[in-house]
Structure formats: structure tokens, C-alpha cells
Short mmCIF file of N, CA and C in Angstrom, two decimals:
data_model
loop_
_atom_site.label_atom_id
_atom_site.label_comp_id
_atom_site.label_asym_id
_atom_site.label_seq_id
_atom_site.Cartn_x
_atom_site.Cartn_y
_atom_site.Cartn_z
N MET A 1 -40.26 -0.59 -33.29
CA MET A 1 -39.35 -1.70 -33.40
C MET A 1 -39.66 -2.75 -32.34
N SER A 2 -39.41 -3.95 -32.66
CA SER A 2 -39.70 -5.02 -31.71
C SER A 2 -38.50 -5.26 -30.81
N ARG A 3 -38.72 -5.94 -29.73
CA ARG A 3 -37.65 -6.25 -28.78
C ARG A 3 -36.56 -7.12 -29.40
N VAL A 4 -36.92 -8.03 -30.22
CA VAL A 4 -35.96 -8.94 -30.85
C VAL A 4 -34.98 -8.15 -31.72
N SER A 5 -35.47 -7.20 -32.48
CA SER A 5 -34.60 -6.45 -33.38
C SER A 5 -33.60 -5.57 -32.61
N LEU A 6 -33.93 -5.11 -31.41
CA LEU A 6 -33.00 -4.32 -30.60
C LEU A 6 -32.02 -5.22 -29.84
N THR A 7 -32.44 -6.39 -29.48
CA THR A 7 -31.61 -7.30 -28.70
C THR A 7 -30.40 -7.78 -29.49
N ILE A 8 -30.58 -8.10 -30.74
CA ILE A 8 -29.48 -8.63 -31.55
C ILE A 8 -28.35 -7.61 -31.71
N PRO A 9 -28.62 -6.34 -32.11
CA PRO A 9 -27.50 -5.39 -32.22
C PRO A 9 -26.83 -5.12 -30.87
N CYS A 10 -27.58 -5.03 -29.80
CA CYS A 10 -27.00 -4.80 -28.48
C CYS A 10 -26.11 -5.98 -28.08
N PHE A 11 -26.56 -7.19 -28.31
CA PHE A 11 -25.78 -8.38 -28.00
C PHE A 11 -24.49 -8.39 -28.81
N ALA A 12 -24.58 -8.03 -30.08
CA ALA A 12 -23.40 -8.00 -30.94
C ALA A 12 -22.38 -6.98 -30.44
N LEU A 13 -22.82 -5.80 -30.05
CA LEU A 13 -21.92 -4.78 -29.53
C LEU A 13 -21.26 -5.21 -28.22
N LEU A 14 -22.02 -5.81 -27.34
CA LEU A 14 -21.46 -6.31 -26.09
C LEU A 14 -20.42 -7.40 -26.33
N THR A 15 -20.72 -8.30 -27.24
CA THR A 15 -19.80 -9.39 -27.56
C THR A 15 -18.51 -8.85 -28.14
N ILE A 16 -18.60 -7.92 -29.06
CA ILE A 16 -17.39 -7.33 -29.67
C ILE A 16 -16.58 -6.60 -28.60
N GLY A 17 -17.24 -5.85 -27.73
CA GLY A 17 -16.55 -5.15 -26.65
C GLY A 17 -15.84 -6.10 -25.71
N LEU A 18 -16.48 -7.20 -25.35
CA LEU A 18 -15.85 -8.17 -24.47
C LEU A 18 -14.67 -8.85 -25.13
N LEU A 19 -14.81 -9.19 -26.39
CA LEU A 19 -13.70 -9.83 -27.09
C LEU A 19 -12.50 -8.90 -27.19
N ASN A 20 -12.74 -7.65 -27.49
CA ASN A 20 -11.63 -6.70 -27.61
C ASN A 20 -10.95 -6.46 -26.27
N SER A 21 -11.72 -6.37 -25.20
CA SER A 21 -11.11 -6.10 -23.89
C SER A 21 -10.28 -7.28 -23.41
N THR A 22 -10.69 -8.50 -23.70
CA THR A 22 -9.91 -9.65 -23.25
C THR A 22 -8.69 -9.88 -24.13
N SER A 23 -8.74 -9.47 -25.37
CA SER A 23 -7.59 -9.72 -26.24
C SER A 23 -6.44 -8.76 -25.97
N ILE A 24 -6.71 -7.62 -25.32
CA ILE A 24 -5.62 -6.69 -25.05
C ILE A 24 -5.18 -6.71 -23.59
N SER A 25 -5.73 -7.59 -22.80
CA SER A 25 -5.33 -7.65 -21.40
C SER A 25 -3.91 -8.22 -21.30
N PRO A 26 -3.14 -7.75 -20.31
CA PRO A 26 -1.77 -8.24 -20.17
C PRO A 26 -1.77 -9.70 -19.75
N ARG A 27 -0.77 -10.40 -20.16
CA ARG A 27 -0.63 -11.81 -19.80
C ARG A 27 0.44 -11.94 -18.73
N ILE A 28 0.11 -12.61 -17.65
CA ILE A 28 1.06 -12.82 -16.56
C ILE A 28 1.51 -14.27 -16.63
N GLN A 29 2.81 -14.44 -16.76
CA GLN A 29 3.34 -15.80 -16.85
C GLN A 29 3.60 -16.32 -15.45
N GLU A 30 2.97 -17.41 -15.14
CA GLU A 30 3.16 -18.05 -13.85
C GLU A 30 4.51 -18.78 -13.85
N PRO A 31 5.22 -18.78 -12.72
CA PRO A 31 6.48 -19.52 -12.68
C PRO A 31 6.22 -21.01 -12.83
N ALA A 32 7.14 -21.67 -13.47
CA ALA A 32 7.03 -23.11 -13.65
C ALA A 32 7.15 -23.79 -12.29
N PRO A 33 6.50 -24.92 -12.10
CA PRO A 33 6.64 -25.64 -10.83
C PRO A 33 8.11 -25.94 -10.56
N ASN A 34 8.51 -25.79 -9.31
CA ASN A 34 9.89 -26.07 -8.87
C ASN A 34 10.92 -25.14 -9.50
N GLN A 35 10.50 -24.04 -10.10
CA GLN A 35 11.47 -23.14 -10.73
C GLN A 35 12.42 -22.57 -9.68
N THR A 36 11.90 -22.16 -8.53
CA THR A 36 12.76 -21.60 -7.51
C THR A 36 13.67 -22.67 -6.90
N ASP A 37 13.18 -23.90 -6.77
CA ASP A 37 14.02 -24.97 -6.24
C ASP A 37 15.21 -25.24 -7.15
N GLU A 38 15.03 -25.12 -8.43
CA GLU A 38 16.11 -25.39 -9.38
C GLU A 38 17.20 -24.32 -9.30
N GLN A 39 16.87 -23.11 -8.82
CA GLN A 39 17.83 -22.04 -8.75
C GLN A 39 18.57 -21.99 -7.41
N LEU A 40 18.19 -22.84 -6.47
CA LEU A 40 18.86 -22.83 -5.17
C LEU A 40 20.33 -23.19 -5.34
N GLN A 41 21.17 -22.46 -4.63
CA GLN A 41 22.61 -22.70 -4.66
C GLN A 41 23.10 -22.74 -3.22
N MET A 42 24.29 -23.31 -3.02
CA MET A 42 24.90 -23.32 -1.70
C MET A 42 26.18 -22.50 -1.76
N PHE A 43 26.34 -21.62 -0.77
CA PHE A 43 27.50 -20.74 -0.66
C PHE A 43 28.16 -21.01 0.68
N SER A 44 29.49 -21.11 0.68
CA SER A 44 30.23 -21.33 1.93
C SER A 44 31.08 -20.12 2.22
N GLY A 45 31.19 -19.81 3.51
CA GLY A 45 32.01 -18.68 3.91
C GLY A 45 31.76 -18.33 5.35
N THR A 46 32.10 -17.09 5.69
CA THR A 46 31.96 -16.59 7.05
C THR A 46 31.01 -15.40 7.05
N ILE A 47 30.11 -15.37 8.02
CA ILE A 47 29.22 -14.21 8.18
C ILE A 47 30.02 -13.11 8.85
N VAL A 48 30.11 -11.96 8.20
CA VAL A 48 30.85 -10.81 8.71
C VAL A 48 29.95 -9.59 8.71
N SER A 49 30.36 -8.57 9.48
CA SER A 49 29.55 -7.34 9.51
C SER A 49 30.41 -6.15 9.11
N THR A 50 29.75 -5.20 8.49
CA THR A 50 30.33 -3.90 8.23
C THR A 50 29.31 -2.91 8.78
N GLY A 51 29.56 -2.46 9.99
CA GLY A 51 28.55 -1.64 10.66
C GLY A 51 27.40 -2.52 11.09
N ASP A 52 26.19 -2.15 10.69
CA ASP A 52 25.00 -2.92 11.06
C ASP A 52 24.58 -3.92 9.99
N VAL A 53 25.30 -3.99 8.88
CA VAL A 53 24.92 -4.85 7.76
C VAL A 53 25.80 -6.10 7.74
N LEU A 54 25.14 -7.25 7.60
CA LEU A 54 25.85 -8.53 7.56
C LEU A 54 26.00 -9.03 6.13
N PHE A 55 27.13 -9.67 5.87
CA PHE A 55 27.46 -10.22 4.56
C PHE A 55 28.01 -11.62 4.73
N LEU A 56 28.02 -12.35 3.64
CA LEU A 56 28.73 -13.63 3.59
C LEU A 56 30.03 -13.38 2.84
N SER A 57 31.16 -13.58 3.53
CA SER A 57 32.47 -13.51 2.89
C SER A 57 32.78 -14.91 2.40
N ALA A 58 32.68 -15.11 1.09
CA ALA A 58 32.76 -16.45 0.51
C ALA A 58 34.19 -16.99 0.55
N GLU A 59 34.26 -18.31 0.63
CA GLU A 59 35.54 -19.00 0.59
C GLU A 59 35.87 -19.36 -0.85
N ASP A 60 36.05 -18.34 -1.67
CA ASP A 60 36.46 -18.58 -3.04
C ASP A 60 37.73 -17.77 -3.32
N GLU A 61 38.29 -17.95 -4.47
CA GLU A 61 39.57 -17.28 -4.77
C GLU A 61 39.46 -15.76 -4.81
N HIS A 62 38.26 -15.22 -4.97
CA HIS A 62 38.07 -13.77 -5.06
C HIS A 62 37.60 -13.16 -3.75
N LYS A 63 37.34 -14.00 -2.73
CA LYS A 63 36.79 -13.52 -1.45
C LYS A 63 35.55 -12.66 -1.69
N THR A 64 34.63 -13.18 -2.48
CA THR A 64 33.41 -12.48 -2.85
C THR A 64 32.56 -12.18 -1.62
N MET A 65 32.00 -10.98 -1.57
CA MET A 65 31.10 -10.57 -0.49
C MET A 65 29.67 -10.58 -1.03
N TYR A 66 28.81 -11.35 -0.41
CA TYR A 66 27.41 -11.44 -0.81
C TYR A 66 26.53 -10.78 0.26
N GLY A 67 25.56 -10.00 -0.18
CA GLY A 67 24.55 -9.49 0.74
C GLY A 67 23.62 -10.61 1.14
N LEU A 68 22.99 -10.44 2.29
CA LEU A 68 22.05 -11.44 2.80
C LEU A 68 20.72 -10.76 3.08
N ASP A 69 19.65 -11.27 2.50
CA ASP A 69 18.35 -10.62 2.67
C ASP A 69 17.73 -10.89 4.05
N ASN A 70 18.16 -11.92 4.75
CA ASN A 70 17.62 -12.24 6.06
C ASN A 70 18.68 -11.93 7.12
N GLN A 71 18.74 -10.65 7.48
CA GLN A 71 19.75 -10.20 8.43
C GLN A 71 19.56 -10.78 9.82
N SER A 72 18.32 -10.95 10.25
CA SER A 72 18.07 -11.48 11.60
C SER A 72 18.55 -12.93 11.74
N LEU A 73 18.35 -13.73 10.72
CA LEU A 73 18.83 -15.11 10.76
C LEU A 73 20.35 -15.14 10.70
N ALA A 74 20.94 -14.31 9.84
CA ALA A 74 22.40 -14.29 9.69
C ALA A 74 23.09 -13.83 10.97
N ARG A 75 22.46 -12.94 11.75
CA ARG A 75 23.06 -12.40 12.98
C ARG A 75 23.42 -13.51 13.97
N GLN A 76 22.66 -14.60 13.95
CA GLN A 76 22.94 -15.73 14.85
C GLN A 76 24.28 -16.40 14.53
N PHE A 77 24.79 -16.17 13.32
CA PHE A 77 25.99 -16.85 12.86
C PHE A 77 27.17 -15.89 12.65
N LEU A 78 27.10 -14.71 13.24
CA LEU A 78 28.15 -13.70 13.07
C LEU A 78 29.52 -14.27 13.43
N ASN A 79 30.48 -14.08 12.53
CA ASN A 79 31.88 -14.53 12.67
C ASN A 79 32.02 -16.05 12.69
N LYS A 80 31.04 -16.76 12.17
CA LYS A 80 31.11 -18.23 12.10
C LYS A 80 31.16 -18.67 10.66
N LYS A 81 31.82 -19.83 10.42
CA LYS A 81 31.84 -20.43 9.09
C LYS A 81 30.52 -21.14 8.88
N VAL A 82 29.90 -20.86 7.73
CA VAL A 82 28.56 -21.38 7.46
C VAL A 82 28.41 -21.82 6.01
N SER A 83 27.32 -22.53 5.77
CA SER A 83 26.83 -22.80 4.43
C SER A 83 25.47 -22.13 4.32
N VAL A 84 25.31 -21.29 3.31
CA VAL A 84 24.06 -20.58 3.09
C VAL A 84 23.41 -21.16 1.84
N THR A 85 22.16 -21.58 1.98
CA THR A 85 21.39 -22.07 0.84
C THR A 85 20.39 -20.98 0.47
N GLY A 86 20.34 -20.66 -0.83
CA GLY A 86 19.41 -19.64 -1.29
C GLY A 86 19.57 -19.37 -2.76
N THR A 87 18.93 -18.31 -3.20
CA THR A 87 19.03 -17.90 -4.60
C THR A 87 19.77 -16.57 -4.66
N LEU A 88 20.54 -16.39 -5.70
CA LEU A 88 21.36 -15.20 -5.88
C LEU A 88 20.71 -14.29 -6.90
N ASP A 89 20.56 -13.01 -6.54
CA ASP A 89 19.99 -12.07 -7.51
C ASP A 89 21.10 -11.29 -8.21
N ARG A 90 20.72 -10.38 -9.09
CA ARG A 90 21.69 -9.64 -9.90
C ARG A 90 22.52 -8.65 -9.10
N LYS A 91 22.08 -8.34 -7.90
CA LYS A 91 22.81 -7.39 -7.05
C LYS A 91 23.74 -8.10 -6.07
N ALA A 92 23.99 -9.36 -6.29
CA ALA A 92 24.86 -10.19 -5.44
C ALA A 92 24.31 -10.33 -4.03
N THR A 93 22.98 -10.38 -3.92
CA THR A 93 22.33 -10.62 -2.64
C THR A 93 21.75 -12.03 -2.66
N ILE A 94 22.03 -12.77 -1.60
CA ILE A 94 21.49 -14.12 -1.47
C ILE A 94 20.15 -14.02 -0.77
N HIS A 95 19.12 -14.57 -1.38
CA HIS A 95 17.81 -14.67 -0.76
C HIS A 95 17.82 -15.99 0.01
N VAL A 96 18.03 -15.86 1.30
CA VAL A 96 18.36 -16.99 2.17
C VAL A 96 17.17 -17.91 2.40
N LYS A 97 17.42 -19.18 2.18
CA LYS A 97 16.44 -20.20 2.55
C LYS A 97 16.87 -20.88 3.86
N ASN A 98 18.19 -21.07 4.03
CA ASN A 98 18.69 -21.74 5.21
C ASN A 98 20.16 -21.38 5.44
N ILE A 99 20.56 -21.34 6.70
CA ILE A 99 21.97 -21.15 7.07
C ILE A 99 22.32 -22.23 8.06
N GLU A 100 23.44 -22.91 7.81
CA GLU A 100 23.92 -23.96 8.73
C GLU A 100 25.37 -23.68 9.06
N GLU A 101 25.70 -23.81 10.35
CA GLU A 101 27.08 -23.62 10.79
C GLU A 101 27.91 -24.84 10.45
N HIS A 102 29.15 -24.60 10.01
CA HIS A 102 30.08 -25.71 9.76
C HIS A 102 30.52 -26.27 11.11
N LYS A 103 30.45 -27.54 11.24
CA LYS A 103 30.91 -28.20 12.47
C LYS A 103 32.38 -28.54 12.34
N ALA A 104 33.13 -28.32 13.41
CA ALA A 104 34.58 -28.56 13.40
C ALA A 104 34.92 -30.02 13.42
#
């Protein structure tokens, strides 16, 4: 057999294998630009502690308690009225972007 006759079937098998492997690969959806910025919210309340864990006790009619993912930043504002900017997850934890103390 000549080299040309072996090259064509090998090329065809490689091509089919590559096409099949790329068509079944998982697709990862990239977040849309500014998607996280659009979800930012502001929460007002007082930083309180229960043991070693800090929470935001919100100034709403239900006195909602939110977890804070940045405990070291929140510790600076313990027992102070603040505004927390961040995103809220399903477990009622605020992923903190910024904390500012309310000025009297």
C-alpha cells in the first residue's frame, strides 16, 4: 500500500475523534459583564456578635439577621450602626463589598 492510501483513513479517523470529543465537552457559561454589580444591595443595621460570629441585625420590621462573609472587616464596626454593601446568597449571608458607619 502506498503512503497516500494510509494517510486518508488515518486523517478521517482523527478528524471524527476530534469532532466527537469537542461536541461532548461541557460548556461553561461566563458571567455577563457587570452581572455582580447589578446584584449589589445595601443593607442597614447594627453589627452584633453571638459568640465569635458577627452578624448584621437589619433595621427592618422583622429584625432580620444576616451573616457576613468578611468577619475581620465587620469586627471594626461591632455594635455600630452601618450600611453594608454586598450581594446576598441563599443562606442569608452577605458577601461584603464595603461597610460604612452611619454618622450621627
